[in-house]
PDB file of C-alpha atoms in Angstrom:
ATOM      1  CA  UNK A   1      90.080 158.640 145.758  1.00 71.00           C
ATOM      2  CA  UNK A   2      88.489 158.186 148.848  1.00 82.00           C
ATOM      3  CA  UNK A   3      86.698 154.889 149.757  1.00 88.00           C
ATOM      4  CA  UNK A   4      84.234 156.206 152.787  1.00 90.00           C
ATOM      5  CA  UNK A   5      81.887 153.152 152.005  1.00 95.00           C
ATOM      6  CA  UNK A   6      82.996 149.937 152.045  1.00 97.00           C
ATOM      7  CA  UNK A   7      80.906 147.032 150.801  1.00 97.00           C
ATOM      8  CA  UNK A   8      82.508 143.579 153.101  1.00 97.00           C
ATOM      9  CA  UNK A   9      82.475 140.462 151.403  1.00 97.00           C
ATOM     10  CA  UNK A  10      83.917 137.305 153.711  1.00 96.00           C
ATOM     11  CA  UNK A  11      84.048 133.832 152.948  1.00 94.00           C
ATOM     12  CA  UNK A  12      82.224 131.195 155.409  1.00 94.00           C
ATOM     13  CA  UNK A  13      85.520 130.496 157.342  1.00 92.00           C
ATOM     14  CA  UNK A  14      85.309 131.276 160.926  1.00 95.00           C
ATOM     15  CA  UNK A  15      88.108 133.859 160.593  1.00 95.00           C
ATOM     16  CA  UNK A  16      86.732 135.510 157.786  1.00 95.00           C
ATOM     17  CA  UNK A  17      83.320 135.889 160.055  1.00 96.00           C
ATOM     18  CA  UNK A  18      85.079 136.863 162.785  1.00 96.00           C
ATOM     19  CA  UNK A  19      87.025 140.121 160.897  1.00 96.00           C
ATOM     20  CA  UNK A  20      83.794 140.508 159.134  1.00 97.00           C
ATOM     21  CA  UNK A  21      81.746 141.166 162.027  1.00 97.00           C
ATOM     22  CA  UNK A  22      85.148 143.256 163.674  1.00 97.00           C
ATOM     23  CA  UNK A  23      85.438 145.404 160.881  1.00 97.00           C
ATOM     24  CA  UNK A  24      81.491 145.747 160.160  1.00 97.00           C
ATOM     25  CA  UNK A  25      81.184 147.579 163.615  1.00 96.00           C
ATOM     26  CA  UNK A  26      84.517 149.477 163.019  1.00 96.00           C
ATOM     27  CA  UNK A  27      83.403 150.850 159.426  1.00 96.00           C
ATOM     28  CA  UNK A  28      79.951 149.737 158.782  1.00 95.00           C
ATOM     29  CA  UNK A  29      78.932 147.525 155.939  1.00 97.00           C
ATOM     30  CA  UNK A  30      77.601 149.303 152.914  1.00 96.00           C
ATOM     31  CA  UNK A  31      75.393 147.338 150.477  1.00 95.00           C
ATOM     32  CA  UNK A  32      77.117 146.628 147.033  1.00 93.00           C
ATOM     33  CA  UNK A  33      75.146 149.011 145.132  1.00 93.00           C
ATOM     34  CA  UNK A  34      75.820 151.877 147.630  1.00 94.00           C
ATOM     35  CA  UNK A  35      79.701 151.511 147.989  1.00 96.00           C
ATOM     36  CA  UNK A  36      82.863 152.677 147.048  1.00 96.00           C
ATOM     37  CA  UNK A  37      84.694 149.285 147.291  1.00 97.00           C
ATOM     38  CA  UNK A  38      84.220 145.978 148.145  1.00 97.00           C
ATOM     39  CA  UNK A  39      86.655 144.315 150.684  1.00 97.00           C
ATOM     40  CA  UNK A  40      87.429 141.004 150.423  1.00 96.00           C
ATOM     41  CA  UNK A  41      87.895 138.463 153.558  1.00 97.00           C
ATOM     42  CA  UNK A  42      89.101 135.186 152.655  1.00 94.00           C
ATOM     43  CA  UNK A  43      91.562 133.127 150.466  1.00 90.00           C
ATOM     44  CA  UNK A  44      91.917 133.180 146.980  1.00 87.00           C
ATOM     45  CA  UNK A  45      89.012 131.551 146.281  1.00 89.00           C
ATOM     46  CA  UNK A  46      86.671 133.502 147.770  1.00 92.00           C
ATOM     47  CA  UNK A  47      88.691 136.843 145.948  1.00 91.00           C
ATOM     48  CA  UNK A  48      87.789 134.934 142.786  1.00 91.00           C
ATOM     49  CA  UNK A  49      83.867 135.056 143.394  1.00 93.00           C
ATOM     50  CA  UNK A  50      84.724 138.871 144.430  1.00 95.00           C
ATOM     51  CA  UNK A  51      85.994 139.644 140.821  1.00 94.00           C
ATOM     52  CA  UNK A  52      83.124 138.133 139.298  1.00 93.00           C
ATOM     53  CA  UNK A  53      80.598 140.101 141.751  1.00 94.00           C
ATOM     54  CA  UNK A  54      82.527 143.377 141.115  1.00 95.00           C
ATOM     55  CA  UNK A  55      82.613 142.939 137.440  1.00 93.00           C
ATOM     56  CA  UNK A  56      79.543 143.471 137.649  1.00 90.00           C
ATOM     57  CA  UNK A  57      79.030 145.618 140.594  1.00 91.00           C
ATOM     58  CA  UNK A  58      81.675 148.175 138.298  1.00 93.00           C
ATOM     59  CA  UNK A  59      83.422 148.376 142.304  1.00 96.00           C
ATOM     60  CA  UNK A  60      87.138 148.302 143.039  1.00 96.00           C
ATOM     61  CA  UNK A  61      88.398 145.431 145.116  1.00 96.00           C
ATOM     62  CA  UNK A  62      90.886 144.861 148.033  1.00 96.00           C
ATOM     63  CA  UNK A  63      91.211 141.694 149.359  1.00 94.00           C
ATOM     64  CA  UNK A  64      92.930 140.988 153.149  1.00 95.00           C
ATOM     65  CA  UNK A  65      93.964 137.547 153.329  1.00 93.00           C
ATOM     66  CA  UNK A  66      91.447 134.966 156.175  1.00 91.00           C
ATOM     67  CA  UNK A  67      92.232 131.536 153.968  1.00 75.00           C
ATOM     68  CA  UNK A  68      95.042 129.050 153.023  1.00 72.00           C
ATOM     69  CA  UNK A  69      96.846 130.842 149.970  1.00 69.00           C
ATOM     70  CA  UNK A  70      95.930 134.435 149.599  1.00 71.00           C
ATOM     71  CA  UNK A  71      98.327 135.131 146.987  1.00 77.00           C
ATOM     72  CA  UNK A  72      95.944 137.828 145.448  1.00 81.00           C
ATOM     73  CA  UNK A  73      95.787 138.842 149.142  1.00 88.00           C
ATOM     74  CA  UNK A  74      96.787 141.444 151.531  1.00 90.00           C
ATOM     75  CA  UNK A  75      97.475 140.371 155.124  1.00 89.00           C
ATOM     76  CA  UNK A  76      94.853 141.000 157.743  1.00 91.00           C
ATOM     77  CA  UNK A  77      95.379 144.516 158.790  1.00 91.00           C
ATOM     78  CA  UNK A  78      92.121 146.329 160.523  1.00 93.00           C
ATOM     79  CA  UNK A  79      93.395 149.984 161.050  1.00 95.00           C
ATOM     80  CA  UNK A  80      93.468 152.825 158.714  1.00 94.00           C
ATOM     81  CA  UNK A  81      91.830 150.862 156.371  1.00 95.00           C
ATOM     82  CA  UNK A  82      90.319 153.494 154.605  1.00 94.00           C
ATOM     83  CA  UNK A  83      93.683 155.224 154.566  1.00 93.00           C
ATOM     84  CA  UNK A  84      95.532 152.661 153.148  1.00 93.00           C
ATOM     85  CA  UNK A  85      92.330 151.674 150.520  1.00 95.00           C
ATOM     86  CA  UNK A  86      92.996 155.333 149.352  1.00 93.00           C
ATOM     87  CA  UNK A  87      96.292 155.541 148.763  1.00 92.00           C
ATOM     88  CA  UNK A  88      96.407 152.133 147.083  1.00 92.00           C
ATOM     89  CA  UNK A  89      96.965 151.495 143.232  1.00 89.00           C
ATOM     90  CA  UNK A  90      95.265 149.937 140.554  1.00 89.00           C
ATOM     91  CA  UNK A  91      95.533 146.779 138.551  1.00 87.00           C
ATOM     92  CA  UNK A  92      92.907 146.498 135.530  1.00 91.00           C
ATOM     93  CA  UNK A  93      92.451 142.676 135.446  1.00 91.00           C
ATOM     94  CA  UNK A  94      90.673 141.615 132.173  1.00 95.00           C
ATOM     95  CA  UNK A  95      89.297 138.167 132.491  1.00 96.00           C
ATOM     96  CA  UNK A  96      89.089 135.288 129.805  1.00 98.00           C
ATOM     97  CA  UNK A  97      85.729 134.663 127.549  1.00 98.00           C
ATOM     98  CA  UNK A  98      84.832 131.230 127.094  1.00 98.00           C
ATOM     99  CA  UNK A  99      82.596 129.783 124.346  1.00 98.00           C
ATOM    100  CA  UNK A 100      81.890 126.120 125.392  1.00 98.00           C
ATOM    101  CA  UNK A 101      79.490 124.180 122.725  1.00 97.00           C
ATOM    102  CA  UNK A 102      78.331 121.198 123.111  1.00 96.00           C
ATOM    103  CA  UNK A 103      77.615 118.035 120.545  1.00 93.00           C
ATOM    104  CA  UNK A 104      74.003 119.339 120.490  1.00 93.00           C
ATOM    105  CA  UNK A 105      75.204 122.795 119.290  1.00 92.00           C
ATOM    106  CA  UNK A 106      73.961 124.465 122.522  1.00 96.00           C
ATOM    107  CA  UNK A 107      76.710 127.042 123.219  1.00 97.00           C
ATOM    108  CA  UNK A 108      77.580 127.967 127.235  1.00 97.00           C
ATOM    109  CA  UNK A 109      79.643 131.240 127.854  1.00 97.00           C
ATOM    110  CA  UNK A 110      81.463 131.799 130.583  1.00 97.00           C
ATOM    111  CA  UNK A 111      84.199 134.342 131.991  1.00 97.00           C
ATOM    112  CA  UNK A 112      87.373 132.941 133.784  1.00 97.00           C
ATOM    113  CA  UNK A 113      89.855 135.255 136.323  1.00 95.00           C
ATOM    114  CA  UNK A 114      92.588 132.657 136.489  1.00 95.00           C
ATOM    115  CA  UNK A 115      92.197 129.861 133.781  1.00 97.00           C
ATOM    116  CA  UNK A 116      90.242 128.343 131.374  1.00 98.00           C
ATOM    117  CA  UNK A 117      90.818 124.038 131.756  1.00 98.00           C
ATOM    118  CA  UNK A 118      89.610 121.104 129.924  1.00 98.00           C
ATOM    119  CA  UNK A 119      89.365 117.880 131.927  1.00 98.00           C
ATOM    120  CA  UNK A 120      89.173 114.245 130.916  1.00 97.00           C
ATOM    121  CA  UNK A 121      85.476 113.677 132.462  1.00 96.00           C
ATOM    122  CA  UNK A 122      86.563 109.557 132.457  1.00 94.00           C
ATOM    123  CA  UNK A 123      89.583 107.019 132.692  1.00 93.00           C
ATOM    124  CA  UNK A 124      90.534 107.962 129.483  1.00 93.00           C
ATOM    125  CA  UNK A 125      92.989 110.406 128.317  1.00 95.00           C
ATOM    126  CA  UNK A 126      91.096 113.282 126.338  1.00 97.00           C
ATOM    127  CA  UNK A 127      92.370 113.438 123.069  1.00 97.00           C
ATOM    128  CA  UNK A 128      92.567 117.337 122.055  1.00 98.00           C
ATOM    129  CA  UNK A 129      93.178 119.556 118.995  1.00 98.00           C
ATOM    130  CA  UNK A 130      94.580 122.898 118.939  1.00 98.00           C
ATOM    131  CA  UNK A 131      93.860 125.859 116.981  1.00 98.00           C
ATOM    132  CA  UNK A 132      95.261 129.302 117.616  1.00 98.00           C
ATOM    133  CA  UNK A 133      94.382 131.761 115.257  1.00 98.00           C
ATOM    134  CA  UNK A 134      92.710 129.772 112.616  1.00 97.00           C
ATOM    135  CA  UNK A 135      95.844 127.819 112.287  1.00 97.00           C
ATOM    136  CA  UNK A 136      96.226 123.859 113.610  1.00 98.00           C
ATOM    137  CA  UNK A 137      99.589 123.408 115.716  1.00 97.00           C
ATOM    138  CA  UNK A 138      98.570 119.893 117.179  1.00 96.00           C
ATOM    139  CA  UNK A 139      96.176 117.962 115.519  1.00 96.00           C
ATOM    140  CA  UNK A 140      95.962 115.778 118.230  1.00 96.00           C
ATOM    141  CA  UNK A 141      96.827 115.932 121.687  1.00 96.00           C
ATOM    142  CA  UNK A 142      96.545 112.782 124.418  1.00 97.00           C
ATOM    143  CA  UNK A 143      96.962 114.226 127.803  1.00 97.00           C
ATOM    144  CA  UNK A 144      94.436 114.324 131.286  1.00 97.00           C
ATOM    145  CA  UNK A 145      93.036 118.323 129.914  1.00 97.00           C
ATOM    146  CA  UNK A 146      95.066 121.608 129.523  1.00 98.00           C
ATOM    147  CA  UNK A 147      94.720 124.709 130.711  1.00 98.00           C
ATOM    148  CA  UNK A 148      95.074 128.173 129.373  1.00 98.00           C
ATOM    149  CA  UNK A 149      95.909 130.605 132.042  1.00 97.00           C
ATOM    150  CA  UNK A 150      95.999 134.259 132.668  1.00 95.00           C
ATOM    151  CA  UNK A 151      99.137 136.240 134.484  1.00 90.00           C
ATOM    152  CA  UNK A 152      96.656 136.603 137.232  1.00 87.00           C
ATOM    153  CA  UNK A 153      96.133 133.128 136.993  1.00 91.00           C
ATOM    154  CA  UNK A 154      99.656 131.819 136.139  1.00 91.00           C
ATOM    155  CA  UNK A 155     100.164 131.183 139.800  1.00 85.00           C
ATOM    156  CA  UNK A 156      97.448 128.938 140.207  1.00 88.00           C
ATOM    157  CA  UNK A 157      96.587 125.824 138.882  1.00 92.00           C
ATOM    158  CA  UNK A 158      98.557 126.648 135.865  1.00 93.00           C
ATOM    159  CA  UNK A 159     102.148 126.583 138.417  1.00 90.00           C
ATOM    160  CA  UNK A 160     101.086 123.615 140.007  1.00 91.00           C
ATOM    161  CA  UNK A 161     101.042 122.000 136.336  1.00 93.00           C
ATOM    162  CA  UNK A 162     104.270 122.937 136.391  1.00 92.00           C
ATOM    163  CA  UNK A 163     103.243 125.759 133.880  1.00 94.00           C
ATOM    164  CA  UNK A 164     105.334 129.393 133.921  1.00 93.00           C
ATOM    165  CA  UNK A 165     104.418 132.351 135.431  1.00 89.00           C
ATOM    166  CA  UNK A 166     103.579 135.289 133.990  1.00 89.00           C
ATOM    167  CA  UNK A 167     104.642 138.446 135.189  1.00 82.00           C
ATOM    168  CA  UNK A 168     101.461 140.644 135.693  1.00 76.00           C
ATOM    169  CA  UNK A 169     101.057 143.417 132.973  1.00 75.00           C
ATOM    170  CA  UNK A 170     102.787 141.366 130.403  1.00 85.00           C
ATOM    171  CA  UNK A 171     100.365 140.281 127.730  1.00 93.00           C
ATOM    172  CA  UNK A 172     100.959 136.925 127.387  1.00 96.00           C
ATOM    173  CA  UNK A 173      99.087 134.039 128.443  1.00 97.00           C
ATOM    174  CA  UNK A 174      99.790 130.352 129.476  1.00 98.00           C
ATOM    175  CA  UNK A 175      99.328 127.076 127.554  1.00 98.00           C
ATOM    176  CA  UNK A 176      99.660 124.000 129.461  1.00 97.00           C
ATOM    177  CA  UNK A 177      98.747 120.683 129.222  1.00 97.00           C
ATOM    178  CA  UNK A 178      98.383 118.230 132.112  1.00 96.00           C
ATOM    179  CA  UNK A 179      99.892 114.890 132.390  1.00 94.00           C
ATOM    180  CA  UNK A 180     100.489 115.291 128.350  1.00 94.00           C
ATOM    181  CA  UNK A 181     100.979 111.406 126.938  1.00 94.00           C
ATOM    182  CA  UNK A 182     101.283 112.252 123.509  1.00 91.00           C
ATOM    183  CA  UNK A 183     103.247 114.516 122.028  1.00 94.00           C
ATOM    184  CA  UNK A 184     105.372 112.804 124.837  1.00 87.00           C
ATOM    185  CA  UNK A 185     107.700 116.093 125.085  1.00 86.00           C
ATOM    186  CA  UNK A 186     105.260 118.856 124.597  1.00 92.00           C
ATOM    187  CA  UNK A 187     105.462 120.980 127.335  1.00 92.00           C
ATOM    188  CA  UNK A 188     102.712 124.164 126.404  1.00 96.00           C
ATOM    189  CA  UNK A 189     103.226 127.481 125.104  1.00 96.00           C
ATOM    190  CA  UNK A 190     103.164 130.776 126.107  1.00 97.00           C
ATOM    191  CA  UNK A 191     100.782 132.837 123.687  1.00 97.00           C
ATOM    192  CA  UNK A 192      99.936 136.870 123.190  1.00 97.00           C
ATOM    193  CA  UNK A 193      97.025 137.581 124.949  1.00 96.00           C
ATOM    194  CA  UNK A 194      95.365 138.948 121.626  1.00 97.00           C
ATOM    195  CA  UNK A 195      95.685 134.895 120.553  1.00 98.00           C
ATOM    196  CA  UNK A 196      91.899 133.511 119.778  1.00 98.00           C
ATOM    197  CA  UNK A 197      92.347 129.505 121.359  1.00 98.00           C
ATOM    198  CA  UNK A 198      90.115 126.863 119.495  1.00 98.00           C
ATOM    199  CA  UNK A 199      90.533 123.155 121.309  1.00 98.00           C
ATOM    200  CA  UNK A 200      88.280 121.115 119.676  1.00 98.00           C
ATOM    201  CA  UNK A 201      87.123 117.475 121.413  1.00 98.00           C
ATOM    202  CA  UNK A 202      88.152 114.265 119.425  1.00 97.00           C
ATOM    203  CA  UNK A 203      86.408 110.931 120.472  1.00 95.00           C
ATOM    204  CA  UNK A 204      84.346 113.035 122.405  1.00 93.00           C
ATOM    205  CA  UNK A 205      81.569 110.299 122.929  1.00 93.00           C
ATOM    206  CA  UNK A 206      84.115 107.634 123.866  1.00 95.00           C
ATOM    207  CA  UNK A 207      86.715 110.691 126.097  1.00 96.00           C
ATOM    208  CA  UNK A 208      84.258 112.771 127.067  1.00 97.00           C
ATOM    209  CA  UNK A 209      85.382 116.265 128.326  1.00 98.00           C
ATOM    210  CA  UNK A 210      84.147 119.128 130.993  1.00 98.00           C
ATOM    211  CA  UNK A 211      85.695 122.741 129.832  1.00 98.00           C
ATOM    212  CA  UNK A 212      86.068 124.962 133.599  1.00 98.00           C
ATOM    213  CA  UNK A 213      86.146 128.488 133.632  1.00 97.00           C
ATOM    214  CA  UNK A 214      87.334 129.417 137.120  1.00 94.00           C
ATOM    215  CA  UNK A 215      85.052 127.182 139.215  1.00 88.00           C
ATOM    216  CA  UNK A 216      82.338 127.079 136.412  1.00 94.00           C
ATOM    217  CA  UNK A 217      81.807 123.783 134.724  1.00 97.00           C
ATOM    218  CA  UNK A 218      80.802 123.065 131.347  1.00 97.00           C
ATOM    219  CA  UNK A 219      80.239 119.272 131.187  1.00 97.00           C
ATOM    220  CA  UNK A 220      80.432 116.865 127.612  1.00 97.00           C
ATOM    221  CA  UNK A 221      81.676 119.556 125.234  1.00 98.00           C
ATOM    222  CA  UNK A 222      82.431 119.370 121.721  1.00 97.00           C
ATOM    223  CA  UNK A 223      84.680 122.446 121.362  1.00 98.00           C
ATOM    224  CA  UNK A 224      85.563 125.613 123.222  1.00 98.00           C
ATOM    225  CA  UNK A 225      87.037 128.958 122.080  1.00 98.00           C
ATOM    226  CA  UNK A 226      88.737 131.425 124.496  1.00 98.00           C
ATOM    227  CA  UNK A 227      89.547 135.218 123.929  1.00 98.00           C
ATOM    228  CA  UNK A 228      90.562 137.765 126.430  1.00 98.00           C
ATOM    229  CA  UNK A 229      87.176 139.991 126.783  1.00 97.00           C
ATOM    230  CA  UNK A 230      88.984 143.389 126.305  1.00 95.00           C
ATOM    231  CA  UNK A 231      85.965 145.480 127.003  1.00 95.00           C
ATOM    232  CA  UNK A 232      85.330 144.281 130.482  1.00 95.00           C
ATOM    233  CA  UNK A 233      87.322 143.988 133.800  1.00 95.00           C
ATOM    234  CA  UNK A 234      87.976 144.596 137.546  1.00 95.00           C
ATOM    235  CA  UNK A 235      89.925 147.252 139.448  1.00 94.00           C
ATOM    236  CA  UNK A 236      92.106 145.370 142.172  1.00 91.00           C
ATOM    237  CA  UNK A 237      93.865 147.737 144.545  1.00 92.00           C
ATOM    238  CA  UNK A 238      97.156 146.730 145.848  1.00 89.00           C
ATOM    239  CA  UNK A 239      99.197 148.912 148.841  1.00 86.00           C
ATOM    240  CA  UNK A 240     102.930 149.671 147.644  1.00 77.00           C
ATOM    241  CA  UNK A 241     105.252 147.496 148.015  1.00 65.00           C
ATOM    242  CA  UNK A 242     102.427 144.842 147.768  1.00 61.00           C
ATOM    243  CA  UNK A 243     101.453 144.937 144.054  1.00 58.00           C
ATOM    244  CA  UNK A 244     100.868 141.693 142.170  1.00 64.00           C
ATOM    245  CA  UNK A 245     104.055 142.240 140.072  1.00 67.00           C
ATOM    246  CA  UNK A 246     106.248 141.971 143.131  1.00 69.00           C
ATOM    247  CA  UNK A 247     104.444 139.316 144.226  1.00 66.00           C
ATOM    248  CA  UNK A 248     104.618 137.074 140.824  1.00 69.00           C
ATOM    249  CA  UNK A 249     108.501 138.374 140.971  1.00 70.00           C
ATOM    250  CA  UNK A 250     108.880 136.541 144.798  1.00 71.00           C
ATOM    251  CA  UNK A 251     107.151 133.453 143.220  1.00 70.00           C
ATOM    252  CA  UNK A 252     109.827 132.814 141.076  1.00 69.00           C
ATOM    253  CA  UNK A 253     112.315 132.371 143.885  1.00 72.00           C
ATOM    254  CA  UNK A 254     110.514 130.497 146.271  1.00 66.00           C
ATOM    255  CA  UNK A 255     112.060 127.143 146.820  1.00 58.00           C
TER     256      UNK A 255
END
């Protein structure tokens, strides 16, 4: 496929500007709803808000990497772009629904790229059941929150909670808790990604709890169920030899 019009997306970092404005004079700078693709400039963060736009948008997405991490990233090459954006390949990432409701019954949806997390809003550990598939496996869990986590995501937050990673493609996803206090050895679970995840808040007036799906906050929730939302996602386009699954597999052996 060829990508003639590309639709540039940078973050507010003075190197993202700076390749934005390079690259606008080099190939122009197509409005989303005339383009072929939208090209990310930025770190992983700012690749997150391009998912969400291009979920939308229905556009491909190639990001080149102007921020701190870019692990979803491509390094900051500015020739033959369009050649290489054509003969790149395609990862079909599905995000995460969330249903967050609150005591009042109000119900907040949200979609998450990387992870859904609950968070202790207070001093006090949140205090957490957990229901996969109808069925209770803790009644109660005492920890800081917990996260459930995508492949994409399982390099994330989720790794920094000392959580596995996921190879991308496998459909699994990530359980796991943070700062866990009771069980005292429970350490999270890895879960098909056709699970349906029911944490419901205990105490929740006295350990109240903010659900966050990617950067989007939920505050004071009762309950929350997650699914992965099979009938939407995003195209990513990764060169060879650059794919997310190679990249997840050089995680691993980072030391």
């Amino acid at each position: 496929m060829k990508f003639e019009r590309i639709h540039f997306l940078a973050s507010d970092a003075p190197q993202a500007q700076r390749a934005l404005r390079r690259l606008a004079k080099r190939y122009g700078n197509a409005k989303a709803d005339d383009a072929d693709v939208t090209v990310a400039l930025g770190g992983d963060g700012l690749m997150l808000q391009a998912l969400h736009e291009c979920l939308k948008s229905g556009l491909p997405v190639y990001g080149m990497n102007c921020g701190s991490v870019g692990f979803l990233m491509h390094d900051l090459v500015e020739p033959d772009l369009q050649d290489r954006l054509a003969s790149a390949h395609e990862t079909l990432i599905r995000p995460l629904a969330m249903i967050a409701k609150t005591p009042d019954g109000k119900k907040h949806e949200r979609l998450a790229f990387n992870e859904v997390s609950l968070l202790r809003q207070r001093s006090q550990a949140a205090k957490l059941k957990l229901v996969i598939d109808g069925q209770v496996r803790l009644d109660e869990m005492s920890a800081d929150g917990i996260i459930l986590s995508t492949p994409v995501g399982s390099t994330a937050y989720n790794l920094s909670a000392h959580g596995p990673i996921l190879p991308i493609g496998t459909p699994l996803l990530a359980l796991t808790p943070l700062s866990v206090f009771r069980p005292r050895r429970w350490r999270g679970a890895i879960l098909p990604d056709d699970s349906k995840v029911r944490i419901e808040v205990l105490e929740a007036d006295k350990r109240p709890v903010a659900a966050v799906a990617d950067h989007d906050e939920v505050r004071n929730i009762a309950s929350v169920d997650i699914a992965v939302d099979t009938k939407r996602g995003v195209r990513m386009l990764f060169e060879n030899g650059h794919g997310l699954a190679e990249r997840v597999l050089n995680e691993q052996f980072k030391y």
